[in-house]
Amino acid sequence: MQFFVNLKNGQKALLDYKIKEGNIMDMTHTFVPPEGRGQGLAEELVREGFTFAKANKFQIYPTCSYVARYAKEIATPEEQTLVSKMWNHSRL
């Protein structure tokens, strides 16, 4: 499953995720084509993923390195409460 943003050139910026047992939303991969980089699209996609997780009562497991960095450095305190306690953020 994924969230995506269509770029003007027909390409997509995306956030891939899987829903796992135990109400875990595993955010596995982000990608922004070169033409879309530097515009905050990855952050926008991840923020939307966190909003979706909150609305659906999922805990987030940030497998993707960008999502992990977001969870550790960018997420609001409220968003940080959505991160699964099983995730070891010290690996970054």
Short mmCIF file of N, CA and C in Angstrom, two decimals, residues 11-92:
data_model
loop_
_atom_site.label_atom_id
_atom_site.label_comp_id
_atom_site.label_asym_id
_atom_site.label_seq_id
_atom_site.Cartn_x
_atom_site.Cartn_y
_atom_site.Cartn_z
N GLN A 11 5.59 11.50 -12.93
CA GLN A 11 6.20 10.62 -11.94
C GLN A 11 5.50 10.80 -10.59
N LYS A 12 5.82 9.89 -9.66
CA LYS A 12 5.21 9.93 -8.33
C LYS A 12 6.28 9.99 -7.25
N ALA A 13 6.00 10.77 -6.21
CA ALA A 13 6.72 10.67 -4.95
C ALA A 13 5.86 9.76 -4.09
N LEU A 14 6.48 8.85 -3.33
CA LEU A 14 5.67 7.86 -2.63
C LEU A 14 6.21 7.45 -1.28
N LEU A 15 5.29 6.95 -0.48
CA LEU A 15 5.58 6.33 0.81
C LEU A 15 4.90 4.97 0.78
N ASP A 16 5.69 3.90 0.84
CA ASP A 16 5.14 2.55 0.89
C ASP A 16 4.98 2.12 2.35
N TYR A 17 3.93 1.37 2.61
CA TYR A 17 3.71 0.85 3.96
C TYR A 17 2.96 -0.47 3.91
N LYS A 18 3.05 -1.21 5.02
CA LYS A 18 2.33 -2.47 5.19
C LYS A 18 1.63 -2.41 6.54
N ILE A 19 0.44 -2.98 6.60
CA ILE A 19 -0.26 -3.11 7.87
C ILE A 19 0.00 -4.53 8.37
N LYS A 20 0.54 -4.61 9.58
CA LYS A 20 0.92 -5.90 10.15
C LYS A 20 0.07 -6.21 11.38
N GLU A 21 0.16 -7.45 11.80
CA GLU A 21 -0.56 -7.91 12.99
C GLU A 21 -0.24 -7.02 14.18
N GLY A 22 -1.23 -6.78 15.00
CA GLY A 22 -1.03 -5.97 16.19
C GLY A 22 -1.21 -4.49 15.93
N ASN A 23 -1.92 -4.15 14.84
CA ASN A 23 -2.16 -2.75 14.48
C ASN A 23 -0.87 -1.97 14.27
N ILE A 24 0.08 -2.62 13.61
CA ILE A 24 1.36 -1.99 13.28
C ILE A 24 1.33 -1.51 11.83
N MET A 25 1.68 -0.26 11.62
CA MET A 25 1.84 0.29 10.28
C MET A 25 3.34 0.41 10.03
N ASP A 26 3.86 -0.50 9.23
CA ASP A 26 5.29 -0.54 8.92
C ASP A 26 5.54 0.34 7.70
N MET A 27 6.15 1.50 7.92
CA MET A 27 6.48 2.40 6.82
C MET A 27 7.83 1.96 6.26
N THR A 28 7.79 1.37 5.07
CA THR A 28 8.95 0.64 4.55
C THR A 28 9.84 1.40 3.58
N HIS A 29 9.30 2.41 2.88
CA HIS A 29 10.11 3.02 1.81
C HIS A 29 9.53 4.37 1.41
N THR A 30 10.40 5.34 1.22
CA THR A 30 10.01 6.61 0.60
C THR A 30 10.85 6.81 -0.64
N PHE A 31 10.27 7.47 -1.63
CA PHE A 31 11.01 7.82 -2.84
C PHE A 31 10.45 9.11 -3.41
N VAL A 32 11.36 10.02 -3.73
CA VAL A 32 11.00 11.24 -4.44
C VAL A 32 11.91 11.33 -5.65
N PRO A 33 11.35 11.39 -6.86
CA PRO A 33 12.17 11.52 -8.06
C PRO A 33 13.01 12.81 -8.00
N PRO A 34 14.14 12.83 -8.68
CA PRO A 34 15.01 14.01 -8.64
C PRO A 34 14.28 15.34 -8.89
N GLU A 35 13.31 15.34 -9.79
CA GLU A 35 12.59 16.57 -10.12
C GLU A 35 11.76 17.11 -8.96
N GLY A 36 11.44 16.25 -7.99
CA GLY A 36 10.62 16.67 -6.87
C GLY A 36 11.38 16.89 -5.58
N ARG A 37 12.66 16.65 -5.59
CA ARG A 37 13.45 16.74 -4.36
C ARG A 37 13.63 18.19 -3.92
N GLY A 38 13.80 18.37 -2.62
CA GLY A 38 14.00 19.70 -2.07
C GLY A 38 12.73 20.51 -1.91
N GLN A 39 11.59 19.88 -2.07
CA GLN A 39 10.31 20.58 -1.97
C GLN A 39 9.49 20.13 -0.76
N GLY A 40 10.07 19.27 0.07
CA GLY A 40 9.37 18.81 1.27
C GLY A 40 8.35 17.71 1.02
N LEU A 41 8.43 17.05 -0.14
CA LEU A 41 7.43 16.03 -0.47
C LEU A 41 7.53 14.80 0.42
N ALA A 42 8.74 14.35 0.72
CA ALA A 42 8.89 13.17 1.59
C ALA A 42 8.30 13.47 2.97
N GLU A 43 8.60 14.64 3.49
CA GLU A 43 8.06 15.01 4.80
C GLU A 43 6.53 15.08 4.75
N GLU A 44 5.99 15.65 3.69
CA GLU A 44 4.54 15.73 3.52
C GLU A 44 3.90 14.34 3.50
N LEU A 45 4.53 13.41 2.78
CA LEU A 45 4.00 12.05 2.69
C LEU A 45 4.05 11.35 4.04
N VAL A 46 5.16 11.50 4.73
CA VAL A 46 5.30 10.84 6.04
C VAL A 46 4.32 11.45 7.04
N ARG A 47 4.16 12.75 7.02
CA ARG A 47 3.19 13.39 7.92
C ARG A 47 1.78 12.87 7.64
N GLU A 48 1.45 12.70 6.36
CA GLU A 48 0.14 12.13 6.01
C GLU A 48 0.01 10.70 6.53
N GLY A 49 1.11 9.93 6.44
CA GLY A 49 1.12 8.58 6.98
C GLY A 49 0.87 8.56 8.48
N PHE A 50 1.49 9.49 9.20
CA PHE A 50 1.27 9.58 10.65
C PHE A 50 -0.19 9.95 10.94
N THR A 51 -0.76 10.84 10.16
CA THR A 51 -2.17 11.23 10.33
C THR A 51 -3.08 10.03 10.10
N PHE A 52 -2.79 9.25 9.06
CA PHE A 52 -3.56 8.05 8.76
C PHE A 52 -3.44 7.04 9.91
N ALA A 53 -2.22 6.87 10.42
CA ALA A 53 -2.01 5.93 11.53
C ALA A 53 -2.82 6.35 12.75
N LYS A 54 -2.80 7.63 13.07
CA LYS A 54 -3.55 8.12 14.23
C LYS A 54 -5.05 7.87 14.04
N ALA A 55 -5.57 8.19 12.87
CA ALA A 55 -7.00 8.03 12.60
C ALA A 55 -7.45 6.58 12.67
N ASN A 56 -6.52 5.66 12.38
CA ASN A 56 -6.86 4.24 12.35
C ASN A 56 -6.31 3.46 13.53
N LYS A 57 -5.77 4.20 14.52
CA LYS A 57 -5.26 3.60 15.75
C LYS A 57 -4.13 2.59 15.50
N PHE A 58 -3.24 2.93 14.55
CA PHE A 58 -2.07 2.12 14.27
C PHE A 58 -0.87 2.67 15.04
N GLN A 59 0.05 1.78 15.39
CA GLN A 59 1.36 2.17 15.88
C GLN A 59 2.30 2.11 14.68
N ILE A 60 3.21 3.06 14.58
CA ILE A 60 4.12 3.14 13.43
C ILE A 60 5.42 2.44 13.74
N TYR A 61 5.85 1.62 12.80
CA TYR A 61 7.18 1.01 12.84
C TYR A 61 7.94 1.57 11.65
N PRO A 62 8.93 2.43 11.87
CA PRO A 62 9.61 3.11 10.77
C PRO A 62 10.80 2.31 10.21
N THR A 63 10.52 1.36 9.34
CA THR A 63 11.58 0.58 8.70
C THR A 63 12.42 1.45 7.77
N CYS A 64 11.77 2.34 7.04
CA CYS A 64 12.45 3.24 6.11
C CYS A 64 13.35 4.21 6.89
N SER A 65 14.57 4.42 6.43
CA SER A 65 15.50 5.30 7.14
C SER A 65 15.01 6.74 7.20
N TYR A 66 14.34 7.21 6.15
CA TYR A 66 13.81 8.58 6.20
C TYR A 66 12.70 8.69 7.24
N VAL A 67 11.82 7.71 7.29
CA VAL A 67 10.73 7.73 8.27
C VAL A 67 11.31 7.65 9.68
N ALA A 68 12.35 6.85 9.86
CA ALA A 68 13.00 6.74 11.17
C ALA A 68 13.59 8.09 11.58
N ARG A 69 14.25 8.77 10.65
CA ARG A 69 14.82 10.09 10.96
C ARG A 69 13.70 11.08 11.28
N TYR A 70 12.61 11.01 10.51
CA TYR A 70 11.45 11.88 10.77
C TYR A 70 10.94 11.63 12.19
N ALA A 71 10.76 10.36 12.54
CA ALA A 71 10.24 10.01 13.87
C ALA A 71 11.13 10.54 14.98
N LYS A 72 12.42 10.50 14.76
CA LYS A 72 13.38 10.90 15.79
C LYS A 72 13.61 12.41 15.85
N GLU A 73 13.63 13.07 14.67
CA GLU A 73 14.08 14.46 14.62
C GLU A 73 13.01 15.49 14.25
N ILE A 74 11.97 15.08 13.55
CA ILE A 74 11.01 16.04 12.99
C ILE A 74 9.62 15.92 13.62
N ALA A 75 9.23 14.72 13.95
CA ALA A 75 7.86 14.47 14.45
C ALA A 75 7.54 15.33 15.66
N THR A 76 6.29 15.75 15.72
CA THR A 76 5.81 16.48 16.89
C THR A 76 5.74 15.51 18.08
N PRO A 77 5.68 16.03 19.29
CA PRO A 77 5.52 15.13 20.44
C PRO A 77 4.29 14.22 20.30
N GLU A 78 3.20 14.76 19.77
CA GLU A 78 2.00 13.94 19.56
C GLU A 78 2.28 12.83 18.55
N GLU A 79 2.97 13.15 17.46
CA GLU A 79 3.30 12.13 16.46
C GLU A 79 4.23 11.08 17.05
N GLN A 80 5.15 11.49 17.90
CA GLN A 80 6.09 10.54 18.49
C GLN A 80 5.38 9.49 19.34
N THR A 81 4.22 9.82 19.88
CA THR A 81 3.47 8.83 20.67
C THR A 81 2.94 7.70 19.80
N LEU A 82 2.90 7.90 18.48
CA LEU A 82 2.41 6.88 17.56
C LEU A 82 3.47 5.84 17.21
N VAL A 83 4.74 6.15 17.49
CA VAL A 83 5.83 5.24 17.12
C VAL A 83 5.82 4.04 18.06
N SER A 84 5.88 2.86 17.46
CA SER A 84 5.83 1.62 18.23
C SER A 84 6.96 1.55 19.25
N LYS A 85 6.63 1.09 20.42
CA LYS A 85 7.65 0.93 21.46
C LYS A 85 8.64 -0.17 21.10
N MET A 86 8.29 -1.00 20.12
CA MET A 86 9.20 -2.07 19.67
C MET A 86 10.35 -1.51 18.83
N TRP A 87 10.21 -0.28 18.32
CA TRP A 87 11.25 0.31 17.47
C TRP A 87 12.38 0.84 18.33
N ASN A 88 13.59 0.49 17.97
CA ASN A 88 14.77 0.93 18.69
C ASN A 88 15.39 2.10 17.94
N HIS A 89 15.03 3.33 18.33
CA HIS A 89 15.51 4.50 17.61
C HIS A 89 16.99 4.77 17.80
N SER A 90 17.63 4.11 18.74
CA SER A 90 19.06 4.33 18.95
C SER A 90 19.91 3.76 17.83
N ARG A 91 19.29 2.99 16.91
CA ARG A 91 20.05 2.43 15.79
C ARG A 91 20.46 3.49 14.80
N LEU A 92 19.87 4.67 14.86
CA LEU A 92 20.20 5.73 13.90
C LEU A 92 21.50 6.40 14.26
#
